[in-house]
mmCIF file of C-alpha atoms and ligand atoms in Angstrom:
data_model
loop_
_atom_site.group_PDB
_atom_site.id
_atom_site.type_symbol
_atom_site.label_atom_id
_atom_site.label_comp_id
_atom_site.label_asym_id
_atom_site.label_seq_id
_atom_site.Cartn_x
_atom_site.Cartn_y
_atom_site.Cartn_z
ATOM 1 C CA MET A 279 70.344 101.070 113.278
ATOM 2 C CA ARG A 280 69.089 98.291 111.791
ATOM 3 C CA PHE A 281 71.051 95.965 109.739
ATOM 4 C CA LEU A 282 70.345 92.882 107.373
ATOM 5 C CA SER A 283 71.628 90.319 105.632
ATOM 6 C CA SER A 284 70.738 88.098 102.904
ATOM 7 C CA GLY A 285 73.151 85.387 100.938
ATOM 8 C CA GLU A 286 74.369 81.508 100.600
ATOM 9 C CA SER A 287 77.942 81.319 100.559
ATOM 10 C CA HIS A 288 78.138 79.639 97.096
ATOM 11 C CA GLY A 289 75.313 81.992 96.020
ATOM 12 C CA LYS A 290 75.429 84.952 93.581
ATOM 13 C CA ALA A 291 75.944 87.508 95.993
ATOM 14 C CA LEU A 292 75.894 88.408 99.990
ATOM 15 C CA ILE A 293 73.537 91.305 100.231
ATOM 16 C CA GLY A 294 73.466 93.789 103.077
ATOM 17 C CA ILE A 295 71.300 97.032 104.324
ATOM 18 C CA ILE A 296 71.166 98.860 106.951
ATOM 19 C CA ASP A 297 68.566 101.285 107.612
ATOM 20 C CA GLU A 298 68.111 104.782 109.827
ATOM 21 C CA TYR A 299 72.451 105.601 109.870
ATOM 22 C CA PRO A 300 72.515 109.243 109.248
ATOM 23 C CA SER A 301 72.447 111.700 106.530
ATOM 24 C CA GLY A 302 75.633 114.162 105.889
ATOM 25 C CA LEU A 303 78.395 110.962 107.110
ATOM 26 C CA ASP A 304 81.547 110.874 104.675
ATOM 27 C CA ILE A 305 81.603 107.409 103.125
ATOM 28 C CA ASP A 306 85.544 106.103 103.094
ATOM 29 C CA PHE A 307 85.349 103.718 100.479
ATOM 30 C CA ASP A 308 88.997 102.664 100.473
ATOM 31 C CA PHE A 309 88.558 102.442 104.427
ATOM 32 C CA ILE A 310 85.703 100.044 104.234
ATOM 33 C CA GLU A 311 87.258 97.833 101.591
ATOM 34 C CA ASN A 312 90.663 97.757 104.085
ATOM 35 C CA GLU A 313 88.154 96.139 106.439
ATOM 36 C CA LEU A 314 86.935 93.711 104.126
ATOM 37 C CA LYS A 315 90.706 92.765 102.952
ATOM 38 C CA ARG A 316 91.497 92.712 106.777
ATOM 39 C CA ARG A 317 89.019 89.869 107.475
ATOM 40 C CA GLN A 318 90.332 87.410 104.345
ATOM 41 C CA SER A 319 93.585 87.475 105.828
ATOM 42 C CA GLY A 320 94.978 85.684 108.381
ATOM 43 C CA TYR A 321 97.315 81.707 108.598
ATOM 44 C CA GLY A 322 94.599 79.180 108.793
ATOM 45 C CA ARG A 323 91.805 80.346 106.112
ATOM 46 C CA GLY A 324 91.260 77.776 103.562
ATOM 47 C CA LYS A 325 91.549 77.884 99.629
ATOM 48 C CA ARG A 326 88.330 79.887 99.356
ATOM 49 C CA MET A 327 90.362 82.966 100.486
ATOM 50 C CA ALA A 328 92.823 82.400 97.460
ATOM 51 C CA ILE A 329 89.270 82.740 95.278
ATOM 52 C CA GLU A 330 87.315 85.480 96.508
ATOM 53 C CA LYS A 331 88.271 89.183 96.736
ATOM 54 C CA ASP A 332 85.935 91.067 98.915
ATOM 55 C CA LYS A 333 84.969 94.252 97.233
ATOM 56 C CA LEU A 334 81.578 96.023 97.744
ATOM 57 C CA GLU A 335 79.628 97.473 95.430
ATOM 58 C CA ILE A 336 77.219 100.733 96.876
ATOM 59 C CA LEU A 337 72.981 99.903 95.560
ATOM 60 C CA SER A 338 71.725 103.354 97.289
ATOM 61 C CA GLY A 339 71.481 105.760 100.313
ATOM 62 C CA ILE A 340 74.598 107.430 99.395
ATOM 63 C CA ARG A 341 75.388 110.192 96.750
ATOM 64 C CA ASN A 342 78.388 111.643 95.681
ATOM 65 C CA GLY A 343 80.043 110.016 98.868
ATOM 66 C CA GLN A 344 77.834 111.401 101.834
ATOM 67 C CA THR A 345 75.115 109.179 103.309
ATOM 68 C CA LEU A 346 71.301 110.199 103.062
ATOM 69 C CA GLY A 347 69.781 109.139 105.605
ATOM 70 C CA SER A 348 67.734 106.475 103.639
ATOM 71 C CA PRO A 349 68.198 102.965 103.627
ATOM 72 C CA ILE A 350 72.146 101.950 102.792
ATOM 73 C CA SER A 351 72.006 98.910 100.624
ATOM 74 C CA PHE A 352 75.107 96.960 99.203
ATOM 75 C CA LEU A 353 76.286 93.546 98.030
ATOM 76 C CA ILE A 354 79.559 91.811 98.012
ATOM 77 C CA TYR A 355 79.597 89.149 95.031
ATOM 78 C CA ASN A 356 80.876 85.613 95.378
ATOM 79 C CA LYS A 357 83.429 84.833 92.872
ATOM 80 C CA ASP A 358 83.087 81.694 93.874
ATOM 81 C CA TRP A 359 79.613 81.334 92.483
ATOM 82 C CA ARG A 360 80.762 80.314 88.825
ATOM 83 C CA ASN A 361 81.851 77.309 90.076
ATOM 84 C CA TRP A 362 78.326 76.895 91.683
ATOM 85 C CA GLU A 363 76.142 78.256 89.530
ATOM 86 C CA LYS A 364 73.852 75.719 87.827
ATOM 87 C CA LYS A 365 74.195 73.735 91.847
ATOM 88 C CA MET A 366 72.677 77.013 93.567
ATOM 89 C CA SER A 367 70.772 78.042 90.675
ATOM 90 C CA ALA A 368 67.066 80.653 91.082
ATOM 91 C CA ASN A 369 65.608 79.126 88.507
ATOM 92 C CA LYS A 370 65.042 75.786 88.387
ATOM 93 C CA ASP A 371 67.692 74.204 85.189
ATOM 94 C CA ILE A 372 66.155 71.803 83.224
ATOM 95 C CA PHE A 373 69.741 70.861 82.020
ATOM 96 C CA TYR A 374 70.563 70.045 85.865
ATOM 97 C CA THR A 375 69.376 67.529 87.628
ATOM 98 C CA GLU A 376 70.555 66.944 91.296
ATOM 99 C CA ASN A 377 72.103 63.624 91.784
ATOM 100 C CA GLU A 378 70.877 61.548 94.556
ATOM 101 C CA SER A 379 74.185 60.659 95.671
ATOM 102 C CA ASP A 380 75.200 64.610 95.491
ATOM 103 C CA LYS A 381 72.785 64.973 98.673
ATOM 104 C CA ILE A 382 74.879 65.693 101.900
ATOM 105 C CA LEU A 383 73.331 63.333 104.553
ATOM 106 C CA ASN A 384 76.070 63.283 106.904
ATOM 107 C CA PRO A 385 75.804 66.373 109.329
ATOM 108 C CA ARG A 386 79.210 67.780 110.920
ATOM 109 C CA PRO A 387 78.924 67.256 114.624
ATOM 110 C CA GLY A 388 79.664 70.888 115.901
ATOM 111 C CA HIS A 389 77.843 72.372 112.409
ATOM 112 C CA ALA A 390 73.710 74.199 112.050
ATOM 113 C CA ASP A 391 73.327 70.588 110.120
ATOM 114 C CA PHE A 392 71.368 68.202 111.810
ATOM 115 C CA PRO A 393 69.078 71.287 113.581
ATOM 116 C CA GLY A 394 68.784 72.643 110.314
ATOM 117 C CA TYR A 395 68.041 69.989 108.144
ATOM 118 C CA VAL A 396 65.304 68.910 111.467
ATOM 119 C CA LYS A 397 63.634 72.249 111.532
ATOM 120 C CA TYR A 398 63.784 73.362 107.794
ATOM 121 C CA ARG A 399 62.739 69.769 106.603
ATOM 122 C CA PHE A 400 65.316 69.217 104.464
ATOM 123 C CA ASP A 401 66.312 66.295 102.433
ATOM 124 C CA ASP A 402 70.019 67.719 101.538
ATOM 125 C CA ILE A 403 72.280 69.542 103.668
ATOM 126 C CA ARG A 404 73.812 71.493 101.316
ATOM 127 C CA ASN A 405 70.997 74.015 101.890
ATOM 128 C CA VAL A 406 71.817 74.495 105.792
ATOM 129 C CA ILE A 407 74.891 74.535 104.924
ATOM 130 C CA GLU A 408 75.204 77.891 102.380
ATOM 131 C CA ARG A 409 73.545 80.357 104.764
ATOM 132 C CA SER A 410 74.962 78.477 108.220
ATOM 133 C CA SER A 411 78.299 79.380 106.415
ATOM 134 C CA ALA A 412 80.664 82.118 108.025
ATOM 135 C CA ARG A 413 80.617 83.659 104.805
ATOM 136 C CA GLU A 414 78.009 85.550 105.585
ATOM 137 C CA THR A 415 80.187 87.281 108.100
ATOM 138 C CA ALA A 416 81.314 89.858 104.593
ATOM 139 C CA ILE A 417 78.378 91.941 104.583
ATOM 140 C CA ARG A 418 78.334 92.313 108.589
ATOM 141 C CA VAL A 419 82.489 93.717 108.405
ATOM 142 C CA ALA A 420 80.763 96.404 105.893
ATOM 143 C CA ALA A 421 78.023 97.015 107.917
ATOM 144 C CA GLY A 422 80.541 97.520 110.832
ATOM 145 C CA SER A 423 82.880 99.653 108.880
ATOM 146 C CA PHE A 424 79.474 102.028 109.031
ATOM 147 C CA ALA A 425 79.316 101.928 111.922
ATOM 148 C CA LYS A 426 82.918 102.637 113.097
ATOM 149 C CA ILE A 427 82.853 105.269 110.710
ATOM 150 C CA LEU A 428 80.250 106.934 112.191
ATOM 151 C CA LEU A 429 81.845 106.474 115.384
ATOM 152 C CA LYS A 430 84.616 108.231 114.380
ATOM 153 C CA SER A 431 83.048 111.311 114.189
ATOM 154 C CA PHE A 432 82.552 110.846 118.198
ATOM 155 C CA GLY A 433 86.002 109.899 118.273
ATOM 156 C CA ILE A 434 85.138 105.822 119.643
ATOM 157 C CA TYR A 435 87.485 103.526 118.039
ATOM 158 C CA ILE A 436 87.436 99.606 117.667
ATOM 159 C CA TYR A 437 90.644 97.306 117.940
ATOM 160 C CA SER A 438 91.017 93.449 118.079
ATOM 161 C CA PHE A 439 94.443 91.279 119.105
ATOM 162 C CA VAL A 440 94.301 87.529 119.163
ATOM 163 C CA GLU A 441 95.280 85.996 122.448
ATOM 164 C CA GLN A 442 95.067 82.480 121.839
ATOM 165 C CA ILE A 443 94.804 79.625 119.340
ATOM 166 C CA GLY A 444 94.280 76.496 120.242
ATOM 167 C CA ASN A 445 96.210 76.099 123.293
ATOM 168 C CA VAL A 446 98.598 78.414 122.361
ATOM 169 C CA LYS A 447 98.280 81.679 124.678
ATOM 170 C CA ILE A 448 99.566 84.666 125.792
ATOM 171 C CA GLY A 449 101.634 84.365 128.186
ATOM 172 C CA PHE A 450 103.655 88.011 128.502
ATOM 173 C CA MET A 451 101.304 89.803 130.631
ATOM 174 C CA ASP A 452 97.590 89.828 132.789
ATOM 175 C CA LYS A 453 94.347 90.970 130.656
ATOM 176 C CA PRO A 454 95.611 94.038 129.602
ATOM 177 C CA SER A 455 92.482 96.163 131.398
ATOM 178 C CA LYS A 456 93.922 100.152 130.144
ATOM 179 C CA PHE A 457 93.992 100.628 126.051
ATOM 180 C CA ASP A 458 97.933 100.487 124.470
ATOM 181 C CA GLU A 459 97.448 101.860 121.105
ATOM 182 C CA ASN A 460 101.086 99.297 120.569
ATOM 183 C CA LEU A 461 99.621 95.696 120.817
ATOM 184 C CA PHE A 462 96.794 97.085 117.945
ATOM 185 C CA ILE A 463 99.788 97.875 116.284
ATOM 186 C CA LEU A 464 102.024 94.587 116.383
ATOM 187 C CA ALA A 465 98.618 92.929 115.733
ATOM 188 C CA GLU A 466 98.327 93.935 112.630
ATOM 189 C CA LYS A 467 101.229 93.170 111.471
ATOM 190 C CA SER A 468 100.817 89.072 112.406
ATOM 191 C CA GLU A 469 99.498 86.757 110.512
ATOM 192 C CA VAL A 470 97.340 85.533 113.667
ATOM 193 C CA ARG A 471 97.183 88.800 114.635
ATOM 194 C CA CYS A 472 98.888 88.607 117.290
ATOM 195 C CA PRO A 473 100.802 91.206 118.991
ATOM 196 C CA ASP A 474 103.764 88.929 119.977
ATOM 197 C CA GLU A 475 106.117 87.640 117.511
ATOM 198 C CA MET A 476 107.395 84.762 119.201
ATOM 199 C CA PHE A 477 103.381 84.113 120.085
ATOM 200 C CA SER A 478 102.301 84.439 116.402
ATOM 201 C CA GLU A 479 104.821 81.895 114.929
ATOM 202 C CA LYS A 480 104.300 79.313 117.744
ATOM 203 C CA MET A 481 100.475 79.507 117.028
ATOM 204 C CA LYS A 482 101.378 79.237 112.945
ATOM 205 C CA LYS A 483 103.112 76.319 114.384
ATOM 206 C CA SER A 484 100.269 74.793 116.417
ATOM 207 C CA ILE A 485 97.694 76.415 112.744
ATOM 208 C CA ASP A 486 99.984 73.396 110.586
ATOM 209 C CA LYS A 487 99.525 70.706 113.196
ATOM 210 C CA ALA A 488 96.004 71.120 113.256
ATOM 211 C CA ALA A 489 96.076 70.887 109.769
ATOM 212 C CA LYS A 490 98.727 67.810 109.507
ATOM 213 C CA GLU A 491 96.237 66.318 111.398
ATOM 214 C CA GLY A 492 92.969 66.630 109.750
ATOM 215 C CA ASN A 493 92.229 68.989 112.239
ATOM 216 C CA THR A 494 90.756 72.010 113.029
ATOM 217 C CA ILE A 495 91.788 74.800 116.289
ATOM 218 C CA GLY A 496 89.612 77.437 117.922
ATOM 219 C CA GLY A 497 90.760 80.095 120.244
ATOM 220 C CA LYS A 498 90.634 83.919 122.210
ATOM 221 C CA PHE A 499 90.601 87.278 120.832
ATOM 222 C CA LEU A 500 90.052 90.362 122.749
ATOM 223 C CA LEU A 501 88.018 93.636 121.500
ATOM 224 C CA PHE A 502 88.275 96.757 123.129
ATOM 225 C CA ALA A 503 86.060 100.625 122.837
ATOM 226 C CA LYS A 504 88.200 103.554 122.790
ATOM 227 C CA GLY A 505 87.292 106.845 123.936
ATOM 228 C CA VAL A 506 83.579 105.421 125.296
ATOM 229 C CA PRO A 507 81.520 108.035 126.615
ATOM 230 C CA ALA A 508 79.951 107.304 130.173
ATOM 231 C CA GLY A 509 76.052 106.267 130.050
ATOM 232 C CA LEU A 510 75.514 104.537 126.737
ATOM 233 C CA GLY A 511 73.031 101.717 127.602
ATOM 234 C CA SER A 512 70.624 101.965 130.485
ATOM 235 C CA TYR A 513 69.460 99.851 133.818
ATOM 236 C CA CYS A 514 65.776 101.195 133.191
ATOM 237 C CA GLN A 515 65.541 97.602 131.327
ATOM 238 C CA TRP A 516 66.897 94.445 130.521
ATOM 239 C CA ASP A 517 67.067 94.780 126.802
ATOM 240 C CA ARG A 518 68.668 98.156 127.397
ATOM 241 C CA ARG A 519 72.393 96.557 129.044
ATOM 242 C CA LEU A 520 74.587 97.626 126.883
ATOM 243 C CA ASP A 521 76.797 94.767 128.301
ATOM 244 C CA ALA A 522 74.327 92.216 127.042
ATOM 245 C CA LYS A 523 73.878 93.678 123.760
ATOM 246 C CA ILE A 524 77.522 93.504 122.816
ATOM 247 C CA ALA A 525 77.402 89.994 124.268
ATOM 248 C CA TYR A 526 74.231 89.115 121.917
ATOM 249 C CA ALA A 527 76.194 90.709 118.940
ATOM 250 C CA ILE A 528 79.813 88.845 119.923
ATOM 251 C CA MET A 529 77.786 85.394 120.665
ATOM 252 C CA SER A 530 76.425 85.404 117.444
ATOM 253 C CA ILE A 531 79.056 84.976 115.593
ATOM 254 C CA PRO A 532 79.251 81.577 114.045
ATOM 255 C CA ALA A 533 81.340 78.983 116.203
ATOM 256 C CA ILE A 534 81.582 81.799 119.691
ATOM 257 C CA LYS A 535 80.385 79.785 122.621
ATOM 258 C CA ALA A 536 81.630 82.309 125.265
ATOM 259 C CA VAL A 537 82.008 86.109 126.180
ATOM 260 C CA GLU A 538 83.649 87.876 128.634
ATOM 261 C CA ILE A 539 83.064 91.458 129.460
ATOM 262 C CA GLY A 540 86.104 93.005 131.884
ATOM 263 C CA LYS A 541 87.614 90.618 134.075
ATOM 264 C CA GLY A 542 84.096 89.034 134.280
ATOM 265 C CA ILE A 543 85.549 85.173 134.581
ATOM 266 C CA LEU A 544 87.831 86.036 137.401
ATOM 267 C CA SER A 545 85.313 88.667 138.833
ATOM 268 C CA SER A 546 83.178 85.018 140.671
ATOM 269 C CA GLU A 547 86.036 84.339 142.311
ATOM 270 C CA THR A 548 87.246 87.754 143.724
ATOM 271 C CA SER A 549 86.171 89.702 146.363
ATOM 272 C CA GLY A 550 83.574 93.541 145.895
ATOM 273 C CA ILE A 551 86.270 95.155 148.340
ATOM 274 C CA CYS A 552 89.680 93.427 145.626
ATOM 275 C CA PHE A 553 87.650 93.374 142.220
ATOM 276 C CA HIS A 554 85.647 96.942 142.092
ATOM 277 C CA ASP A 555 87.207 99.891 140.516
ATOM 278 C CA GLU A 556 87.408 102.485 142.279
ATOM 279 C CA ILE A 557 86.547 105.851 141.815
ATOM 280 C CA PHE A 558 89.077 108.886 141.790
ATOM 281 C CA TYR A 559 89.055 112.612 140.956
ATOM 282 C CA ASP A 560 91.581 114.660 139.743
ATOM 283 C CA LYS A 561 90.817 118.426 138.529
ATOM 284 C CA LYS A 562 92.315 118.121 134.997
ATOM 285 C CA GLU A 563 91.735 114.209 134.093
ATOM 286 C CA GLY A 564 87.847 115.007 135.836
ATOM 287 C CA PHE A 565 86.907 111.330 137.232
ATOM 288 C CA PHE A 566 88.618 108.331 136.694
ATOM 289 C CA ARG A 567 89.966 104.672 137.386
ATOM 290 C CA LYS A 568 92.771 102.786 138.373
ATOM 291 C CA THR A 569 91.715 99.951 136.799
ATOM 292 C CA ASN A 570 89.574 98.856 134.916
ATOM 293 C CA ASN A 571 88.213 94.883 135.981
ATOM 294 C CA ALA A 572 84.404 96.043 134.876
ATOM 295 C CA GLY A 573 85.486 96.388 131.421
ATOM 296 C CA GLY A 574 83.918 100.118 130.709
ATOM 297 C CA ILE A 575 80.692 98.729 131.530
ATOM 298 C CA GLU A 576 78.333 99.033 135.203
ATOM 299 C CA GLY A 577 75.099 98.553 135.668
ATOM 300 C CA GLY A 578 74.796 97.788 131.866
ATOM 301 C CA MET A 579 75.954 101.011 131.021
ATOM 302 C CA SER A 580 79.757 102.752 129.628
ATOM 303 C CA ASN A 581 81.199 104.110 133.004
ATOM 304 C CA GLY A 582 83.416 106.163 130.539
ATOM 305 C CA GLU A 583 86.634 103.187 130.858
ATOM 306 C CA ASP A 584 87.580 101.094 127.683
ATOM 307 C CA ILE A 585 85.604 99.024 126.764
ATOM 308 C CA LEU A 586 86.759 95.298 126.798
ATOM 309 C CA VAL A 587 85.635 92.101 125.745
ATOM 310 C CA SER A 588 87.177 88.935 124.897
ATOM 311 C CA ALA A 589 84.986 86.126 122.731
ATOM 312 C CA TYR A 590 86.082 81.824 122.689
ATOM 313 C CA MET A 591 85.660 80.935 120.117
ATOM 314 C CA LYS A 592 85.344 77.026 119.335
ATOM 315 C CA PRO A 593 87.535 74.748 116.798
ATOM 316 C CA ILE A 594 85.828 75.051 112.895
ATOM 317 C CA PRO A 595 83.349 71.830 112.727
ATOM 318 C CA THR A 596 84.589 70.804 109.477
ATOM 319 C CA THR A 597 87.712 68.627 109.846
ATOM 320 C CA THR A 598 89.199 65.998 106.828
ATOM 321 C CA ALA A 599 89.585 64.139 109.401
ATOM 322 C CA GLY A 600 85.388 63.573 110.295
ATOM 323 C CA LEU A 601 84.505 62.739 112.859
ATOM 324 C CA ARG A 602 81.610 59.689 114.128
ATOM 325 C CA THR A 603 77.863 60.864 112.699
ATOM 326 C CA VAL A 604 75.061 58.581 111.684
ATOM 327 C CA ASN A 605 73.766 59.126 107.925
ATOM 328 C CA ILE A 606 69.693 60.243 108.694
ATOM 329 C CA LYS A 607 68.498 58.605 105.535
ATOM 330 C CA THR A 608 70.708 55.027 106.636
ATOM 331 C CA LYS A 609 70.352 55.563 110.326
ATOM 332 C CA LYS A 610 74.061 54.257 109.445
ATOM 333 C CA THR A 611 76.930 55.504 111.620
ATOM 334 C CA GLU A 612 79.715 57.312 108.794
ATOM 335 C CA LYS A 613 82.035 59.806 108.990
ATOM 336 C CA SER A 614 81.266 63.664 108.856
ATOM 337 C CA LEU A 615 81.072 65.842 105.742
ATOM 338 C CA THR A 616 84.735 66.725 104.983
ATOM 339 C CA GLU A 617 84.756 69.542 102.564
ATOM 340 C CA ARG A 618 87.438 72.478 101.740
ATOM 341 C CA SER A 619 87.267 74.692 104.606
ATOM 342 C CA ASP A 620 89.107 76.731 107.385
ATOM 343 C CA ILE A 621 91.957 75.565 109.431
ATOM 344 C CA CYS A 622 91.740 77.911 112.267
ATOM 345 C CA ALA A 623 89.620 81.433 111.735
ATOM 346 C CA VAL A 624 90.262 82.666 114.813
ATOM 347 C CA PRO A 625 92.011 85.929 113.772
ATOM 348 C CA ALA A 626 89.024 86.765 110.886
ATOM 349 C CA ALA A 627 86.477 86.317 113.434
ATOM 350 C CA SER A 628 88.278 88.655 115.288
ATOM 351 C CA ILE A 629 87.633 91.188 112.829
ATOM 352 C CA VAL A 630 84.231 90.884 111.989
ATOM 353 C CA GLY A 631 84.057 91.262 116.455
ATOM 354 C CA GLU A 632 85.545 94.682 115.372
ATOM 355 C CA SER A 633 82.411 94.854 113.471
ATOM 356 C CA MET A 634 79.830 93.588 115.206
ATOM 357 C CA LEU A 635 80.574 96.162 118.234
ATOM 358 C CA ALA A 636 81.040 98.661 116.075
ATOM 359 C CA LEU A 637 77.239 97.887 115.174
ATOM 360 C CA ILE A 638 75.924 97.883 118.935
ATOM 361 C CA LEU A 639 78.094 101.237 119.538
ATOM 362 C CA ALA A 640 77.168 103.405 116.845
ATOM 363 C CA ASP A 641 73.605 102.100 117.560
ATOM 364 C CA ALA A 642 73.893 102.990 121.479
ATOM 365 C CA VAL A 643 75.275 106.553 120.252
ATOM 366 C CA GLN A 644 72.323 106.634 118.456
ATOM 367 C CA ASP A 645 70.065 106.499 121.342
ATOM 368 C CA LYS A 646 71.932 108.946 123.210
ATOM 369 C CA PHE A 647 72.645 111.773 120.192
ATOM 370 C CA GLY A 648 70.154 111.672 117.702
ATOM 371 C CA LYS A 649 70.071 109.705 114.633
ATOM 372 C CA ASP A 650 68.429 111.422 111.638
ATOM 373 C CA ASN A 651 71.500 113.704 110.265
ATOM 374 C CA ILE A 652 75.317 113.207 111.721
ATOM 375 C CA PHE A 653 74.766 117.243 112.256
ATOM 376 C CA GLU A 654 72.576 117.617 114.997
ATOM 377 C CA MET A 655 73.878 114.283 116.683
ATOM 378 C CA ILE A 656 77.710 115.855 117.497
ATOM 379 C CA GLU A 657 75.941 118.951 118.428
ATOM 380 C CA ASN A 658 74.166 116.701 120.855
ATOM 381 C CA TYR A 659 77.719 114.822 121.854
ATOM 382 C CA LYS A 660 79.633 118.414 122.412
ATOM 383 C CA ASN A 661 76.596 119.557 124.895
ATOM 384 C CA TYR A 662 77.096 116.136 126.838
ATOM 385 C CA ILE A 663 80.620 115.893 127.292
ATOM 386 C CA ASN A 664 80.179 119.698 128.288
ATOM 387 C CA TYR A 665 77.813 118.433 130.844
ATOM 388 C CA LEU A 666 80.163 115.948 131.831
ATOM 389 C CA LYS A 667 83.203 117.851 132.164
ATOM 390 C CA ASN A 668 81.265 120.484 134.336
ATOM 391 C CA ILE A 669 79.775 118.042 136.628
HETATM 392 C C1 EPS B 1094 83.043 78.771 105.296
HETATM 393 C C2 EPS B 1094 83.777 77.014 104.902
HETATM 394 C C3 EPS B 1094 84.897 77.828 104.109
HETATM 395 C C4 EPS B 1094 85.346 79.269 104.393
HETATM 396 C C5 EPS B 1094 84.144 80.313 104.362
HETATM 397 C C6 EPS B 1094 83.374 79.680 106.124
HETATM 398 O O1 EPS B 1094 83.977 77.913 102.297
HETATM 399 P P1 EPS B 1094 83.812 77.355 101.330
HETATM 400 O O2 EPS B 1094 83.164 76.075 102.047
HETATM 401 O O3 EPS B 1094 83.179 77.660 100.226
HETATM 402 O O4 EPS B 1094 85.192 76.497 101.074
HETATM 403 O O5 EPS B 1094 86.067 79.923 103.670
HETATM 404 O O6 EPS B 1094 84.464 81.405 105.451
HETATM 405 C C7 EPS B 1094 84.411 82.243 104.260
HETATM 406 C C8 EPS B 1094 84.067 81.567 102.607
HETATM 407 C C9 EPS B 1094 84.404 83.907 103.989
HETATM 408 O O7 EPS B 1094 84.471 84.786 103.568
HETATM 409 O O8 EPS B 1094 84.920 83.732 105.427
HETATM 410 C C10 EPS B 1094 82.263 78.049 106.845
HETATM 411 O O9 EPS B 1094 81.581 76.667 106.483
HETATM 412 O O10 EPS B 1094 81.699 78.634 107.338
#
């Protein structure tokens, strides 16, 4: 399954195409709508979210609610485009001339501004901002919803919650290694997607403090995939390793600076005897583990345990207080560009994380069980599960 997107943040629309999605799947549009809503919410978002009401319009690949196996294409209109119509017009508007003084030349440290300006030989950072904006993640969540619908047919579900915002970190637990649905139910009720009420309040306060100071904050979120059978991914080639693909996909989310599988960071300071998840067998349960430090992946393959991923997000580079930078034309020291932005987007990023994980797992499922139609895929899956049960 491949997925491509296009669209500028303040352009007319965002576009997505999913290629090689199987035929025969019923698409629940309310589910997709709700996924888009989940990404838009979250404490710490800027005023833009009050403008946008993300809604998916399907252009191809689905007939009477069912997928056709042909490329699925879709769009989400940017409501804010109305305010940018002239500035973002594809045609040269004879009534509109860009003022030299409108050009942005003070790159934000930490943003794509400087390398993007240099790479594409622009004379205005606006051209970089538009596509490097995290607005693009709306379309990833739409694509991720299709991946989640596919995974559901195989009993695979993905969840997330926020563990840390700024320096406020849930203190009540060690990193969970086994799936606990309650955590996710609680997270869904929290404005910061944190499963603990007291820590949610603390997190909101630290977002308020950052806002007051003209600052931004990052954080960390956890992703779980439940129901993944052993044997997705492969050790046979470097780019077929499931953990490598997951890390790539999660790292591609704007502002993510580190990705961890299971207790990966701890593993570097723990001995083999303490770290590795011993294997047990029970007639009823089959092969199982009592711990899941590996985060459900061994040798680049799922091992049948829950897949556990942590993602670390840096603070958003657009701060109202600004940072020292240099004007690219005058070479004089200036304050970095300040414009409307989010204070903290960790809760939203956790939904994008779910979507990216779903896309990778859906692709891995197709690798193993086929990709033309869901019926054949399910037959192959059932066969495989039967084989696993009878090893
Ligand atoms: C973003 C800046 C803000 C965010 C935007 C990402 O947008 P604007 O510059 O229009 O105020 O709200 O995120 C979204 C629009 C979204 O849908 O997530 C940025 O610079 O990355």
